[in-house]
mmCIF file of C-alpha atoms in Angstrom:
data_model
loop_
_atom_site.group_PDB
_atom_site.id
_atom_site.type_symbol
_atom_site.label_atom_id
_atom_site.label_comp_id
_atom_site.label_asym_id
_atom_site.label_seq_id
_atom_site.Cartn_x
_atom_site.Cartn_y
_atom_site.Cartn_z
ATOM 1 C CA MET K 1 105.606 119.270 127.159
ATOM 2 C CA LEU K 2 104.732 116.405 124.215
ATOM 3 C CA LEU K 3 103.470 119.898 122.221
ATOM 4 C CA LEU K 4 106.362 121.875 123.095
ATOM 5 C CA PHE K 5 108.810 119.411 121.418
ATOM 6 C CA CYS K 6 106.537 118.962 118.137
ATOM 7 C CA ALA K 7 106.555 123.078 118.112
ATOM 8 C CA VAL K 8 110.289 122.718 116.927
ATOM 9 C CA CYS K 9 110.085 119.752 115.006
ATOM 10 C CA CYS K 10 111.076 119.260 111.225
ATOM 11 C CA ALA K 11 113.731 120.061 113.404
ATOM 12 C CA ALA K 12 116.499 120.907 115.663
ATOM 13 C CA PRO K 13 119.978 119.858 114.826
ATOM 14 C CA VAL K 14 121.034 116.361 115.794
ATOM 15 C CA SER K 15 122.492 116.619 118.859
ATOM 16 C CA SER K 16 119.879 119.294 120.270
ATOM 17 C CA ALA K 17 117.118 116.927 118.853
ATOM 18 C CA ILE K 18 118.170 114.065 120.910
ATOM 19 C CA SER K 19 118.733 115.973 124.195
ATOM 20 C CA ALA K 20 115.200 117.990 123.844
ATOM 21 C CA TYR K 21 113.501 114.535 123.498
ATOM 22 C CA VAL K 22 115.463 113.101 126.440
ATOM 23 C CA ALA K 23 114.926 115.830 128.277
ATOM 24 C CA LEU K 24 110.821 115.889 127.839
ATOM 25 C CA ALA K 25 110.750 112.048 127.925
ATOM 26 C CA THR K 26 112.274 111.698 131.258
ATOM 27 C CA GLY K 27 110.409 114.762 132.567
ATOM 28 C CA ALA K 28 107.451 113.375 131.836
ATOM 29 C CA ARG K 29 105.645 108.664 115.914
ATOM 30 C CA ASP K 30 101.099 106.792 105.121
ATOM 31 C CA ASP K 31 103.098 105.068 103.177
ATOM 32 C CA GLY K 32 102.520 106.610 100.335
ATOM 33 C CA GLY K 33 104.942 107.770 95.566
ATOM 34 C CA GLY K 34 107.213 111.125 93.586
ATOM 35 C CA ILE K 35 109.486 112.178 90.919
ATOM 36 C CA ALA K 36 112.628 113.377 90.493
ATOM 37 C CA VAL K 37 114.612 115.660 87.949
ATOM 38 C CA GLY K 38 114.703 114.054 84.625
ATOM 39 C CA GLY K 39 112.078 111.636 85.093
ATOM 40 C CA SER K 40 113.357 109.248 87.949
ATOM 41 C CA VAL K 41 110.997 108.686 91.009
ATOM 42 C CA ALA K 42 113.221 109.266 94.030
ATOM 43 C CA ASP K 43 112.261 105.966 95.627
ATOM 44 C CA ILE K 44 112.623 103.735 92.680
ATOM 45 C CA PRO K 45 115.698 102.751 91.212
ATOM 46 C CA PRO K 46 116.546 104.423 88.116
ATOM 47 C CA ARG K 47 117.400 100.694 86.346
ATOM 48 C CA MET K 48 114.065 99.595 87.860
ATOM 49 C CA LEU K 49 112.007 102.436 86.910
ATOM 50 C CA ALA K 50 113.317 102.237 83.136
ATOM 51 C CA ALA K 51 112.183 98.649 83.014
ATOM 52 C CA TYR K 52 108.752 99.763 84.077
ATOM 53 C CA GLN K 53 108.336 102.514 81.342
ATOM 54 C CA ARG K 54 109.788 100.227 78.916
ATOM 55 C CA ALA K 55 107.345 97.512 79.728
ATOM 56 C CA ALA K 56 104.561 99.603 79.245
ATOM 57 C CA GLN K 57 105.505 100.803 76.059
ATOM 58 C CA GLN K 58 106.283 97.154 74.732
ATOM 59 C CA VAL K 59 103.384 95.494 75.821
ATOM 60 C CA GLY K 60 101.214 96.361 73.249
ATOM 61 C CA LYS K 61 103.382 94.254 70.951
ATOM 62 C CA HIS K 62 102.188 90.946 73.081
ATOM 63 C CA VAL K 63 98.606 91.953 73.911
ATOM 64 C CA PRO K 64 97.488 94.396 71.280
ATOM 65 C CA THR K 65 94.033 94.501 72.595
ATOM 66 C CA CYS K 66 95.298 96.039 75.962
ATOM 67 C CA ARG K 67 94.534 99.619 76.632
ATOM 68 C CA GLY K 68 95.696 101.665 79.622
ATOM 69 C CA MET K 69 98.728 100.251 80.911
ATOM 70 C CA ARG K 70 101.463 102.895 82.145
ATOM 71 C CA TRP K 71 104.484 102.589 84.408
ATOM 72 C CA PRO K 72 103.320 103.592 87.538
ATOM 73 C CA ILE K 73 100.926 100.438 87.465
ATOM 74 C CA LEU K 74 103.972 98.331 87.200
ATOM 75 C CA ALA K 75 105.645 100.467 89.917
ATOM 76 C CA GLY K 76 102.328 99.879 92.198
ATOM 77 C CA ILE K 77 102.938 96.152 92.099
ATOM 78 C CA ALA K 78 106.637 95.935 92.402
ATOM 79 C CA LYS K 79 106.517 98.133 95.518
ATOM 80 C CA VAL K 80 104.223 95.883 97.053
ATOM 81 C CA GLU K 81 106.217 92.883 96.182
ATOM 82 C CA SER K 82 109.460 93.361 96.034
ATOM 83 C CA ASN K 83 109.992 96.955 97.697
ATOM 84 C CA GLN K 84 111.412 98.136 93.925
ATOM 85 C CA ALA K 85 114.242 95.406 94.319
ATOM 86 C CA ILE K 86 115.717 98.022 96.786
ATOM 87 C CA GLY K 87 118.973 96.240 98.207
ATOM 88 C CA ARG K 88 120.031 94.612 95.040
ATOM 89 C CA SER K 89 122.305 95.415 92.568
ATOM 90 C CA VAL K 90 120.598 95.521 88.960
ATOM 91 C CA ALA K 91 122.839 95.427 86.245
ATOM 92 C CA GLY K 92 122.828 97.121 82.721
ATOM 93 C CA ASN K 93 121.152 94.554 81.316
ATOM 94 C CA GLY K 94 118.619 94.014 83.749
ATOM 95 C CA ASP K 95 120.011 91.017 85.953
ATOM 96 C CA ILE K 96 119.164 91.713 89.359
ATOM 97 C CA ARG K 97 121.416 89.829 91.854
ATOM 98 C CA PRO K 98 121.208 88.664 94.244
ATOM 99 C CA LYS K 99 118.049 86.807 92.964
ATOM 100 C CA ILE K 100 114.801 87.377 94.751
ATOM 101 C CA TYR K 101 113.096 84.265 96.306
ATOM 102 C CA GLY K 102 110.014 84.119 98.111
ATOM 103 C CA VAL K 103 109.184 81.743 100.925
ATOM 104 C CA LEU K 104 108.915 77.947 100.264
ATOM 105 C CA LEU K 105 105.160 77.467 99.526
ATOM 106 C CA ASN K 106 105.230 73.838 101.318
ATOM 107 C CA GLY K 107 102.110 74.790 103.647
ATOM 108 C CA SER K 108 104.149 75.225 106.756
ATOM 109 C CA GLY K 109 102.600 78.285 107.437
ATOM 110 C CA ALA K 110 105.586 80.207 106.953
ATOM 111 C CA GLY K 111 105.296 83.665 105.357
ATOM 112 C CA GLY K 112 101.724 83.258 105.313
ATOM 113 C CA ASN K 113 101.398 80.082 103.604
ATOM 114 C CA THR K 114 99.186 77.364 103.984
ATOM 115 C CA THR K 115 99.108 75.751 100.663
ATOM 116 C CA VAL K 116 101.461 73.205 99.100
ATOM 117 C CA PHE K 117 102.808 74.143 96.021
ATOM 118 C CA PRO K 118 104.561 71.317 94.335
ATOM 119 C CA ASP K 119 107.748 72.018 92.395
ATOM 120 C CA THR K 120 107.191 72.898 88.702
ATOM 121 C CA ASP K 121 110.410 73.862 87.055
ATOM 122 C CA GLY K 122 113.321 71.620 88.866
ATOM 123 C CA GLY K 123 114.628 74.635 90.546
ATOM 124 C CA ARG K 124 115.517 76.523 87.341
ATOM 125 C CA TRP K 125 113.754 79.624 88.743
ATOM 126 C CA ASP K 126 113.004 79.448 92.059
ATOM 127 C CA GLY K 127 116.592 77.436 93.094
ATOM 128 C CA THR K 128 114.637 74.506 94.347
ATOM 129 C CA ALA K 129 113.471 70.982 93.445
ATOM 130 C CA THR K 130 111.610 70.250 96.622
ATOM 131 C CA GLY K 131 108.750 72.598 96.116
ATOM 132 C CA GLU K 132 107.586 76.198 94.780
ATOM 133 C CA ARG K 133 108.447 79.908 95.604
ATOM 134 C CA ALA K 134 107.794 83.269 93.972
ATOM 135 C CA VAL K 135 110.474 84.737 92.196
ATOM 136 C CA GLY K 136 111.843 88.090 90.925
ATOM 137 C CA PRO K 137 110.514 91.580 91.795
ATOM 138 C CA PHE K 138 107.169 90.615 90.794
ATOM 139 C CA GLN K 139 107.293 87.514 92.788
ATOM 140 C CA PHE K 140 105.769 85.049 89.719
ATOM 141 C CA LEU K 141 105.674 81.504 90.702
ATOM 142 C CA PRO K 142 107.657 79.576 88.283
ATOM 143 C CA SER K 143 104.237 77.998 86.558
ATOM 144 C CA THR K 144 102.673 81.306 86.139
ATOM 145 C CA TRP K 145 106.031 82.410 84.838
ATOM 146 C CA ASP K 146 106.225 79.913 81.878
ATOM 147 C CA GLY K 147 102.570 80.763 80.878
ATOM 148 C CA ILE K 148 103.368 84.744 80.741
ATOM 149 C CA GLY K 149 107.247 85.168 80.566
ATOM 150 C CA LYS K 150 108.600 87.236 77.838
ATOM 151 C CA ASP K 151 111.863 88.162 76.384
ATOM 152 C CA ALA K 152 112.347 91.946 76.685
ATOM 153 C CA GLY K 153 115.950 92.480 76.479
ATOM 154 C CA GLY K 154 116.247 90.263 73.098
ATOM 155 C CA ASP K 155 118.802 87.707 74.734
ATOM 156 C CA GLY K 156 116.668 84.898 73.953
ATOM 157 C CA THR K 157 115.553 83.997 77.322
ATOM 158 C CA ALA K 158 112.618 85.200 79.525
ATOM 159 C CA ASP K 159 113.884 85.547 82.748
ATOM 160 C CA PRO K 160 111.706 86.514 85.913
ATOM 161 C CA HIS K 161 115.110 87.714 87.813
ATOM 162 C CA ASN K 162 115.733 90.270 84.796
ATOM 163 C CA ALA K 163 114.085 93.626 85.591
ATOM 164 C CA ASP K 164 113.004 94.136 81.653
ATOM 165 C CA ASP K 165 111.579 90.886 81.116
ATOM 166 C CA ALA K 166 109.750 90.478 84.633
ATOM 167 C CA ALA K 167 108.247 93.940 83.869
ATOM 168 C CA LEU K 168 107.301 92.786 80.726
ATOM 169 C CA GLY K 169 105.804 89.673 82.115
ATOM 170 C CA ALA K 170 103.872 91.527 84.625
ATOM 171 C CA ALA K 171 102.449 94.106 81.790
ATOM 172 C CA VAL K 172 101.446 91.011 80.107
ATOM 173 C CA TYR K 173 99.709 89.551 83.042
ATOM 174 C CA LEU K 174 98.077 92.359 84.206
ATOM 175 C CA CYS K 175 96.535 93.226 80.525
ATOM 176 C CA GLY K 176 94.817 89.534 80.288
ATOM 177 C CA ASN K 177 93.256 89.106 77.029
ATOM 178 C CA GLY K 178 92.602 92.638 76.921
ATOM 179 C CA ARG K 179 91.769 94.840 79.778
ATOM 180 C CA ASN K 180 91.415 98.702 79.666
ATOM 181 C CA LEU K 181 92.988 99.454 82.612
ATOM 182 C CA ALA K 182 92.051 103.321 82.294
ATOM 183 C CA LYS K 183 88.599 102.016 83.664
ATOM 184 C CA GLU K 184 88.863 101.852 87.371
ATOM 185 C CA ALA K 185 86.995 98.372 87.603
ATOM 186 C CA GLN K 186 89.250 96.625 85.381
ATOM 187 C CA LEU K 187 92.428 97.845 86.631
ATOM 188 C CA ARG K 188 91.129 96.688 90.116
ATOM 189 C CA ALA K 189 90.199 93.321 88.716
ATOM 190 C CA ALA K 190 93.917 92.885 87.276
ATOM 191 C CA ILE K 191 95.385 93.726 90.776
ATOM 192 C CA PHE K 192 92.923 91.427 92.269
ATOM 193 C CA GLN K 193 93.783 88.486 89.787
ATOM 194 C CA TYR K 194 97.313 89.447 90.845
ATOM 195 C CA ASN K 195 96.810 88.812 94.581
ATOM 196 C CA ARG K 196 93.279 87.764 95.491
ATOM 197 C CA SER K 197 93.049 89.835 98.516
ATOM 198 C CA ASP K 198 90.943 93.347 98.821
ATOM 199 C CA GLU K 199 93.481 94.448 101.225
ATOM 200 C CA TYR K 200 96.844 93.869 98.489
ATOM 201 C CA VAL K 201 94.208 95.780 95.859
ATOM 202 C CA ALA K 202 93.806 98.881 97.986
ATOM 203 C CA ASN K 203 97.699 98.873 98.888
ATOM 204 C CA VAL K 204 98.580 98.371 95.106
ATOM 205 C CA ARG K 205 95.773 100.869 94.104
ATOM 206 C CA GLY K 206 97.474 103.519 96.670
ATOM 207 C CA TRP K 207 100.769 103.273 95.499
ATOM 208 C CA ILE K 208 99.372 103.639 91.966
ATOM 209 C CA ASP K 209 97.755 107.144 92.659
ATOM 210 C CA GLN K 210 101.054 108.196 94.145
ATOM 211 C CA TYR K 211 103.131 107.356 91.403
ATOM 212 C CA THR K 212 100.657 108.916 89.284
ATOM 213 C CA ALA K 213 100.625 111.751 90.841
ATOM 214 C CA ALA K 214 104.196 112.007 91.155
ATOM 215 C CA ALA K 215 104.190 111.636 87.209
ATOM 216 C CA LYS K 216 102.578 114.778 86.845
ATOM 217 C CA GLY K 217 104.118 118.555 88.146
ATOM 218 C CA PRO K 218 102.628 121.809 88.561
ATOM 219 C CA ALA K 219 103.575 124.094 85.350
ATOM 220 C CA LEU K 220 106.181 126.372 86.152
ATOM 221 C CA ASP K 221 106.022 128.046 82.776
ATOM 222 C CA ASN K 222 105.795 131.770 84.550
ATOM 223 C CA VAL K 223 108.690 131.166 87.097
ATOM 224 C CA ALA K 224 112.085 131.836 86.468
ATOM 225 C CA GLY K 225 115.485 132.626 88.079
ATOM 226 C CA ASP K 226 116.171 131.638 91.610
ATOM 227 C CA VAL K 227 112.447 130.963 92.482
ATOM 228 C CA ARG K 228 112.453 128.157 89.547
ATOM 229 C CA THR K 229 115.963 126.811 90.869
ATOM 230 C CA VAL K 230 113.947 126.404 94.384
ATOM 231 C CA LEU K 231 110.977 124.724 93.232
ATOM 232 C CA GLU K 232 112.602 122.409 90.982
ATOM 233 C CA ALA K 233 115.212 121.226 93.691
ATOM 234 C CA ALA K 234 111.902 120.471 96.145
ATOM 235 C CA LEU K 235 110.026 118.896 93.352
ATOM 236 C CA SER K 236 112.835 116.607 92.561
ATOM 237 C CA GLN K 237 112.667 115.122 96.014
ATOM 238 C CA ARG K 238 108.878 113.906 95.479
ATOM 239 C CA GLY K 239 108.970 110.368 96.679
ATOM 240 C CA VAL K 240 111.817 110.597 99.047
ATOM 241 C CA PRO K 241 110.656 109.355 102.367
ATOM 242 C CA TYR K 242 110.064 111.546 105.267
ATOM 243 C CA SER K 243 112.759 111.220 108.063
ATOM 244 C CA TRP K 244 112.525 112.753 111.546
ATOM 245 C CA GLY K 245 115.521 115.179 111.814
ATOM 246 C CA GLY K 246 116.642 114.243 108.121
ATOM 247 C CA GLY K 247 117.788 116.764 105.273
ATOM 248 C CA THR K 248 120.598 119.022 104.921
ATOM 249 C CA ALA K 249 121.705 121.425 102.420
ATOM 250 C CA LYS K 250 123.290 118.631 100.345
ATOM 251 C CA GLY K 251 120.241 116.625 100.052
ATOM 252 C CA PRO K 252 118.375 113.528 101.976
ATOM 253 C CA SER K 253 120.207 112.054 105.238
ATOM 254 C CA THR K 254 119.403 109.720 107.942
ATOM 255 C CA GLY K 255 117.713 111.477 110.848
ATOM 256 C CA VAL K 256 117.175 110.962 114.523
ATOM 257 C CA CYS K 257 115.025 109.338 117.098
ATOM 258 C CA CYS K 258 112.324 110.465 117.922
ATOM 259 C CA SER K 259 109.264 111.983 116.614
ATOM 260 C CA PRO K 260 106.455 113.114 119.263
ATOM 261 C CA SER K 261 104.439 110.066 118.016
ATOM 262 C CA GLY K 262 107.632 107.802 118.520
ATOM 263 C CA LYS K 263 108.927 107.582 115.004
ATOM 264 C CA SER K 264 112.750 107.403 114.652
ATOM 265 C CA GLY K 265 114.333 108.608 111.434
ATOM 266 C CA ALA K 266 117.918 107.196 112.458
ATOM 267 C CA SER K 267 117.400 104.442 109.933
ATOM 268 C CA ILE K 268 115.689 106.517 107.374
ATOM 269 C CA ARG K 269 117.394 108.447 104.444
ATOM 270 C CA GLY K 270 115.086 111.434 103.341
ATOM 271 C CA PHE K 271 113.807 114.777 104.694
ATOM 272 C CA ASP K 272 111.626 116.174 107.322
ATOM 273 C CA CYS K 273 109.775 119.601 106.805
ATOM 274 C CA SER K 274 112.489 121.992 107.109
ATOM 275 C CA GLY K 275 115.339 119.609 105.834
ATOM 276 C CA LEU K 276 113.592 119.637 102.814
ATOM 277 C CA THR K 277 113.087 123.514 103.063
ATOM 278 C CA THR K 278 116.990 124.079 103.922
ATOM 279 C CA TYR K 279 117.950 121.557 100.778
ATOM 280 C CA ALA K 280 115.612 123.482 98.114
ATOM 281 C CA TYR K 281 116.807 127.069 99.334
ATOM 282 C CA ALA K 282 120.168 126.284 99.724
ATOM 283 C CA GLN K 283 120.159 125.213 95.639
ATOM 284 C CA ALA K 284 119.692 128.929 95.246
ATOM 285 C CA GLY K 285 122.343 129.863 97.579
ATOM 286 C CA ILE K 286 120.495 130.748 100.302
ATOM 287 C CA ARG K 287 121.073 129.529 103.747
ATOM 288 C CA LEU K 288 118.536 128.784 106.227
ATOM 289 C CA PRO K 289 118.093 128.022 109.620
ATOM 290 C CA ARG K 290 117.187 124.199 110.580
ATOM 291 C CA THR K 291 113.959 124.618 112.353
ATOM 292 C CA ALA K 292 110.524 125.671 110.924
ATOM 293 C CA ALA K 293 110.224 128.203 113.931
ATOM 294 C CA ALA K 294 113.231 129.538 113.063
ATOM 295 C CA GLN K 295 113.026 129.922 109.243
ATOM 296 C CA ALA K 296 109.749 131.965 109.884
ATOM 297 C CA GLY K 297 112.319 134.665 111.021
ATOM 298 C CA VAL K 298 113.709 134.962 107.824
ATOM 299 C CA GLY K 299 112.674 137.407 104.635
ATOM 300 C CA GLN K 300 109.472 138.926 104.411
ATOM 301 C CA ARG K 301 107.035 137.868 106.896
ATOM 302 C CA ILE K 302 103.195 137.325 105.163
ATOM 303 C CA PRO K 303 100.941 137.188 108.286
ATOM 304 C CA ALA K 304 98.083 134.618 108.158
ATOM 305 C CA SER K 305 95.621 137.478 108.260
ATOM 306 C CA ALA K 306 96.648 138.428 104.525
ATOM 307 C CA GLY K 307 95.225 134.678 103.371
ATOM 308 C CA THR K 308 96.908 132.053 101.495
ATOM 309 C CA ARG K 309 96.158 134.151 98.298
ATOM 310 C CA ALA K 310 98.970 136.531 99.284
ATOM 311 C CA LEU K 311 101.269 133.360 98.857
ATOM 312 C CA LYS K 312 103.536 133.539 95.732
ATOM 313 C CA PRO K 313 105.427 130.702 94.360
ATOM 314 C CA GLY K 314 108.696 129.815 96.443
ATOM 315 C CA ASP K 315 107.346 131.479 99.507
ATOM 316 C CA LEU K 316 107.604 129.402 102.734
ATOM 317 C CA VAL K 317 104.498 128.098 104.070
ATOM 318 C CA PHE K 318 104.186 128.028 107.791
ATOM 319 C CA TYR K 319 101.846 126.133 110.511
ATOM 320 C CA ALA K 320 101.479 126.499 114.083
ATOM 321 C CA TYR K 321 99.738 125.346 117.181
ATOM 322 C CA ALA K 322 98.955 128.917 118.260
ATOM 323 C CA PRO K 323 98.945 131.153 115.000
ATOM 324 C CA GLY K 324 99.889 134.365 115.829
ATOM 325 C CA ARG K 325 102.747 133.097 118.023
ATOM 326 C CA ASP K 326 106.053 132.176 115.645
ATOM 327 C CA SER K 327 107.727 130.230 118.598
ATOM 328 C CA THR K 328 104.757 127.631 118.218
ATOM 329 C CA ILE K 329 105.198 126.899 114.417
ATOM 330 C CA TYR K 330 105.804 123.220 114.116
ATOM 331 C CA HIS K 331 105.767 122.781 110.124
ATOM 332 C CA VAL K 332 106.893 124.420 106.735
ATOM 333 C CA GLY K 333 106.326 123.772 103.384
ATOM 334 C CA ILE K 334 107.252 125.112 99.578
ATOM 335 C CA TYR K 335 104.371 127.182 97.846
ATOM 336 C CA VAL K 336 104.342 126.154 94.011
ATOM 337 C CA GLY K 337 101.102 128.018 93.269
ATOM 338 C CA GLY K 338 97.310 127.088 92.686
ATOM 339 C CA GLY K 339 96.831 126.469 96.435
ATOM 340 C CA GLN K 340 99.660 123.609 96.479
ATOM 341 C CA MET K 341 102.937 123.220 98.343
ATOM 342 C CA VAL K 342 105.723 120.830 98.410
ATOM 343 C CA ASN K 343 105.675 119.026 101.472
ATOM 344 C CA ALA K 344 107.212 116.475 103.613
ATOM 345 C CA ALA K 345 104.480 116.159 105.881
ATOM 346 C CA ARG K 346 104.852 113.462 108.604
ATOM 347 C CA PRO K 347 106.474 110.195 109.515
ATOM 348 C CA GLY K 348 105.206 107.431 107.350
ATOM 349 C CA THR K 349 105.077 109.844 104.218
ATOM 350 C CA LEU K 350 106.944 110.480 101.236
ATOM 351 C CA VAL K 351 107.776 114.004 99.985
ATOM 352 C CA ARG K 352 104.604 115.172 97.654
ATOM 353 C CA LEU K 353 102.560 117.945 96.532
ATOM 354 C CA ASP K 354 99.871 118.560 99.116
ATOM 355 C CA ALA K 355 96.912 121.311 99.208
ATOM 356 C CA VAL K 356 98.041 124.156 101.557
ATOM 357 C CA ASP K 357 95.172 123.533 103.434
ATOM 358 C CA ALA K 358 96.072 119.787 103.747
ATOM 359 C CA MET K 359 97.989 121.002 107.706
ATOM 360 C CA SER K 360 96.154 122.914 110.606
ATOM 361 C CA GLY K 361 97.255 126.312 111.992
ATOM 362 C CA TYR K 362 98.052 128.098 108.946
ATOM 363 C CA ALA K 363 100.370 130.551 110.358
ATOM 364 C CA GLY K 364 101.227 132.950 106.973
ATOM 365 C CA GLY K 365 104.471 132.566 105.086
ATOM 366 C CA ALA K 366 107.576 134.396 104.390
ATOM 367 C CA ARG K 367 109.306 135.497 101.202
ATOM 368 C CA LEU K 368 112.822 135.054 100.490
ATOM 369 C CA LEU K 369 113.050 135.718 96.576
#
């Protein structure tokens, strides 16, 4: 029964998706990074992204011997430290409000802290003179900020609660005395210095990889017309979270509960696989059915027996539990060429580029353009 529900994922309309899951339940759930049109990564507020990009360009003025600094490194740190300051207001000058404070480091165990850090700033940055707490989107201790804080905006103050200043301070800190961050060992050493945890390094490194991949896009030089419109629309959503039942012809939306593995999209604004295809094709004036299986009935069907080489950019790509039986199709992506597709893969991931063979049960494609 569970597999039957999976076969119609990506997803049924909201009401029927809920009723289908309830019926099955009574009868018997990879965080990963992407880029949007115009260069803004979809899961990073544009003003924060601008701060990271600016810091990567400015850091050479402060650490001339630093090499390899790039904005995805800063984005990876900020993702883990403050989730890119999402939920805060970022003013045009970079000021973040409300300010971001960590737990009071008084050894109480709250937030995992077991060491007492005495106050060093009289509460200037962390809002308390009774102890120390990390501040800003990059979560610096005031004592650390006093050593590396920089005024990126030219207002005369190096403020860890300002996106531009904080990003530049982080870049300076990661660069150290002149690291080459293009070298893997030195990049990992910089991240480890930021937080002396192997798990932390792995987490940040994963986000850097995703944002780096997101900053690169497939060449669309030989693609034009409606096909290009569809591909650019899909690629513009890289980095948007997967949301079970999410996505409409107008863009990302909150989804429903729950996927076969128990993941709810009800509080996640994003796309599932067929929500993404619905959105992308709508930009070219093509209205698609809402589920992956139903989308297989639109356009010229490309049989799985023809192989993936038969696919052309813009084609829908399907995956089924029983290839040859379209009723068991459980997933759809959009082929971009070079063996890759734009893919909203599964709960816990972001819209991204994947190899066509990243999903199991290749079931051919459909050509609508």
